[in-house]
XYZ file of C-alpha atoms in Angstrom:
337
model
C -57.278 5.459 144.954
C -59.699 6.113 147.867
C -56.663 5.409 150.227
C -54.782 8.452 148.222
C -58.031 10.681 148.408
C -58.573 10.249 151.736
C -55.073 10.912 152.711
C -55.213 13.966 150.426
C -58.293 15.247 151.849
C -57.196 14.674 155.682
C -53.646 16.913 154.317
C -55.759 19.450 153.254
C -57.872 19.418 156.582
C -54.878 19.784 158.369
C -53.721 22.817 156.063
C -56.640 24.629 156.921
C -56.415 23.916 160.390
C -52.724 25.057 160.597
C -53.673 28.317 159.168
C -56.515 29.270 161.437
C -54.480 28.734 164.184
C -51.347 30.258 162.601
C -53.365 33.566 161.962
C -54.843 33.801 165.448
C -51.725 33.604 167.146
C -50.419 36.866 165.474
C -47.415 35.890 163.502
C -46.375 39.112 161.765
C -46.229 40.731 164.956
C -43.872 37.852 166.553
C -42.035 37.781 163.062
C -41.280 41.378 163.196
C -39.752 40.769 166.708
C -37.791 38.202 165.851
C -36.416 39.794 162.481
C -35.352 42.921 164.789
C -33.599 40.507 167.314
C -32.150 38.713 164.459
C -30.492 41.811 162.832
C -28.574 42.481 165.699
C -27.707 38.434 166.424
C -26.669 37.927 162.791
C -23.161 39.021 163.153
C -22.524 36.938 166.314
C -24.132 34.033 164.733
C -22.513 34.025 161.741
C -18.737 34.479 163.395
C -19.747 31.273 165.694
C -21.151 29.279 162.640
C -17.826 30.068 160.667
C -15.663 29.162 163.346
C -17.016 25.709 163.974
C -17.450 24.911 160.222
C -14.053 26.424 159.475
C -11.856 24.540 161.742
C -12.357 21.496 159.517
C -12.878 23.576 156.299
C -11.196 26.630 156.582
C -12.797 29.734 157.403
C -12.493 31.575 153.719
C -14.525 28.721 152.312
C -17.156 28.619 154.926
C -17.637 32.423 154.942
C -17.923 32.054 150.695
C -20.386 29.449 151.085
C -22.792 31.243 153.456
C -22.341 34.588 151.324
C -23.199 32.315 148.173
C -26.358 31.386 150.128
C -27.516 34.592 151.138
C -26.707 36.004 147.746
C -29.082 33.483 146.238
C -31.582 34.295 148.969
C -31.857 37.841 148.808
C -29.273 39.237 146.495
C -25.814 40.491 146.072
C -25.676 43.841 148.322
C -26.739 42.313 151.393
C -24.634 39.347 151.007
C -21.562 41.709 150.892
C -22.874 43.618 153.848
C -23.273 40.046 155.756
C -19.837 39.365 154.589
C -18.397 42.721 156.030
C -20.481 41.446 159.434
C -18.577 38.470 159.862
C -15.158 40.119 158.997
C -15.506 43.503 161.159
C -16.898 41.728 164.586
C -14.210 38.836 164.463
C -12.141 38.574 167.411
C -8.616 39.349 166.859
C -5.623 38.626 169.059
C -6.583 41.157 171.831
C -6.001 41.304 175.639
C -7.313 38.042 177.510
C -9.941 40.339 178.995
C -11.150 41.527 175.875
C -11.181 38.147 174.226
C -13.298 36.671 177.171
C -15.895 39.550 177.079
C -16.239 39.292 173.327
C -16.499 35.528 173.113
C -19.096 36.314 176.047
C -21.054 39.230 174.076
C -20.985 36.683 170.917
C -22.533 33.764 172.844
C -25.369 36.427 174.160
C -25.701 37.992 170.763
C -25.866 34.669 168.812
C -28.624 32.915 170.947
C -30.811 35.777 171.317
C -32.600 35.035 168.190
C -33.359 31.661 169.022
C -33.966 32.712 172.678
C -36.922 34.631 171.157
C -37.880 31.820 168.877
C -38.201 29.532 171.449
C -40.883 31.817 173.190
C -42.685 32.009 170.325
C -42.545 28.202 169.975
C -44.163 27.762 173.353
C -46.835 30.028 172.601
C -47.557 27.687 169.523
C -47.715 24.825 171.778
C -49.638 26.803 174.260
C -47.252 25.802 177.133
C -44.937 28.354 178.947
C -42.280 28.402 181.838
C -43.230 27.470 185.199
C -40.607 29.950 186.915
C -38.095 31.925 184.929
C -35.008 31.038 187.382
C -31.596 32.212 186.568
C -30.741 28.354 186.434
C -33.546 28.041 183.491
C -32.590 30.986 181.925
C -29.146 29.684 181.729
C -30.702 26.441 180.482
C -32.262 28.177 177.713
C -29.606 30.088 176.506
C -27.349 26.571 176.305
C -30.272 25.270 173.913
C -30.157 28.361 171.925
C -25.795 27.812 171.795
C -26.819 24.169 170.787
C -29.013 25.417 168.004
C -26.113 27.736 166.750
C -23.614 24.958 166.778
C -26.107 22.604 165.000
C -26.254 25.334 162.086
C -22.563 25.161 161.915
C -22.851 21.125 161.805
C -25.146 21.308 158.917
C -22.730 23.913 157.351
C -19.901 21.419 157.713
C -21.844 18.710 156.202
C -22.840 20.612 153.284
C -19.420 21.501 152.738
C -18.051 17.831 152.945
C -20.991 16.663 150.705
C -20.195 19.645 148.215
C -16.404 18.657 148.112
C -17.400 14.694 147.218
C -19.719 15.705 144.631
C -17.338 18.057 143.053
C -14.525 15.571 143.087
C -16.651 12.980 141.391
C -18.206 15.191 138.776
C -14.670 15.306 136.988
C -14.485 11.631 136.713
C -18.577 11.143 135.734
C -18.273 14.454 133.229
C -15.772 11.897 131.092
C -18.161 9.249 131.047
C -21.758 10.813 130.458
C -21.104 15.067 130.900
C -25.366 15.628 130.143
C -26.229 13.211 132.748
C -23.471 14.326 135.208
C -25.076 17.761 135.012
C -28.204 16.890 135.919
C -27.300 14.146 138.541
C -25.051 17.061 140.367
C -28.248 19.553 140.178
C -30.665 16.402 141.632
C -28.059 15.628 144.480
C -27.147 19.587 145.302
C -31.212 19.992 145.382
C -31.694 16.776 147.614
C -28.521 17.962 150.045
C -30.215 21.357 150.193
C -33.733 19.581 151.007
C -32.055 17.587 153.693
C -30.204 20.040 155.281
C -33.222 22.368 155.727
C -35.265 19.724 156.753
C -33.107 18.709 159.704
C -32.312 22.525 160.602
C -36.297 23.033 160.709
C -37.126 19.445 162.543
C -34.486 20.637 165.096
C -36.450 23.788 165.646
C -39.463 22.153 166.243
C -38.157 19.415 168.330
C -35.851 21.095 170.895
C -36.652 24.647 171.305
C -40.776 24.288 172.663
C -40.502 23.335 176.052
C -42.634 19.893 175.043
C -41.919 16.471 174.702
C -41.951 15.329 171.267
C -40.857 12.544 168.874
C -38.797 13.258 166.132
C -41.271 11.305 163.807
C -43.633 13.980 164.722
C -41.479 16.699 163.921
C -40.335 16.114 160.379
C -43.622 15.895 158.305
C -44.120 19.505 159.635
C -40.371 19.991 158.804
C -40.529 18.585 155.135
C -43.789 20.906 154.594
C -41.999 23.818 156.069
C -38.599 23.157 153.660
C -41.015 22.969 150.660
C -42.763 26.332 151.790
C -39.250 27.683 152.232
C -37.893 27.047 148.899
C -40.713 27.847 147.110
C -40.433 30.945 148.840
C -36.782 31.434 148.302
C -37.464 31.421 144.384
C -40.778 34.295 144.988
C -39.013 36.232 147.712
C -35.762 36.376 145.086
C -38.181 37.370 142.280
C -39.880 40.188 144.517
C -36.895 41.611 145.374
C -35.340 41.583 142.039
C -38.151 43.310 140.216
C -39.555 45.604 142.959
C -36.455 46.566 144.519
C -37.699 47.266 147.769
C -34.644 48.357 149.425
C -33.975 50.997 146.901
C -36.238 53.069 148.882
C -34.122 53.417 151.575
C -31.053 54.273 150.113
C -27.840 52.957 152.460
C -30.366 51.053 154.665
C -31.212 49.083 151.803
C -29.128 46.142 152.737
C -30.293 46.210 156.306
C -34.122 46.385 155.182
C -33.695 43.462 152.813
C -32.071 41.238 155.860
C -35.317 41.810 157.897
C -37.588 41.475 155.184
C -36.286 38.140 154.528
C -35.708 36.897 158.278
C -39.667 38.311 158.457
C -40.807 36.452 155.979
C -38.890 33.355 156.774
C -40.240 33.405 160.263
C -43.886 33.624 158.945
C -43.150 30.323 157.233
C -41.512 28.848 160.088
C -44.583 29.654 162.511
C -46.848 27.809 159.897
C -44.753 24.851 159.802
C -45.053 24.601 163.675
C -48.672 25.303 163.581
C -48.613 22.435 160.965
C -46.631 20.200 163.207
C -48.986 20.907 166.328
C -52.263 19.707 164.249
C -50.701 16.709 162.984
C -49.909 15.691 166.448
C -53.285 15.962 167.409
C -54.257 14.342 164.383
C -52.307 11.532 165.145
C -53.510 11.828 168.732
C -49.537 11.893 169.993
C -48.728 11.837 173.405
C -47.516 15.711 173.990
C -46.775 17.129 177.209
C -44.788 19.649 178.860
C -41.513 19.208 180.004
C -40.474 19.313 183.773
C -39.644 23.151 183.224
C -42.815 24.013 181.683
C -47.063 23.783 182.215
C -49.762 24.666 179.960
C -50.420 28.069 179.221
C -54.020 28.199 180.471
C -52.842 27.574 184.257
C -51.003 31.037 184.269
C -53.700 32.780 182.076
C -56.040 31.617 184.711
C -53.487 32.835 187.412
C -53.672 36.383 185.786
C -57.503 36.676 185.367
C -57.752 36.007 188.921
C -55.384 38.308 189.823
C -57.135 41.174 187.272
C -60.423 40.079 188.876
C -58.767 41.028 192.409
C -57.444 44.244 191.143
C -61.173 45.311 189.141
C -62.412 44.690 192.832
C -60.220 46.893 194.408
C -61.188 49.545 191.903
C -64.605 48.985 192.286
C -64.141 49.540 195.576
C -62.171 52.814 195.325
C -65.079 54.157 192.852
C -67.537 53.252 195.199
C -65.863 55.194 198.300
C -65.545 57.884 196.169
C -68.886 57.910 195.010
C -70.134 57.703 198.249
C -67.959 60.712 199.232
C -69.423 62.710 196.381
C -73.035 61.943 197.098
C -72.297 63.026 201.015
C -71.055 66.494 199.788
C -73.888 67.192 197.285
C -76.131 66.300 200.487
C -74.316 68.467 202.555
C -74.654 71.745 200.038
C -78.223 71.225 199.302
C -78.859 70.955 203.305
C -76.487 74.452 203.271
C -78.572 75.753 200.851
C -81.871 75.191 202.625
C -80.717 76.729 205.497
């Protein structure tokens, strides 16, 4: 009993530390920034996800599954809007140059949101890139593209398992229909939990420029998933009751998508802060990778540059003041004469 009490006390202490750190890092502004980028990245990101998973399962099936999930999250109207984005932004059989240009634009657009998310994760871990060379920018884009393919892979796994469950349901329904319904609901919940947890763990592991073990990321990812699933119900209820998009008329779908991404980012940032606190609690060896360094070094360098600027400004002000004093003295002497 005392062991459980100790674990719960430690867990609550980590939650409080994570909250204070989360609030100090201004998640509201960062979430708004990423929501803005996500709005423009969403069509490209979804096209790549649909293409990767659709290669094995058919694009219509994947697109239908995405629409269904988004419908569960934020409602039918935004889901239809996103479905329209995928259809209108798809690459058609055009000239070679147009296809290459369109593919490059797709990759750049789809990785934009993860590029910004990476910067936010580095800020949470208090690390920063040593130098933004062209090579490093390309590597960051490749990592972000990898996250897009992870989304496609998880979508593929979800579809495969769902197909297997659907195939088993008919057989099991003839044996025990009540138990079958319960078991399928439970398996679907566990499937969603596992997929979302794996996605968050991948974000916490790969995006920040730190060396981190998978074991460290999974507890934070599990907490983030629990918060995400609870928030899914709360946000869905909020959107259904208050209808915040109705105020914006024709732009309501865009507003709802922005709000959904905004609230999701707040949850992801809290999960990342919890992961940091958990790593500190377990005294994990976490250090920047070869492309990054502790952010305090660049902060000190900026402060030193600022100090030099202030010294120069003070010198200029002293010079101007001395000229002013001389002018006043000359005026006084002229008046005496």
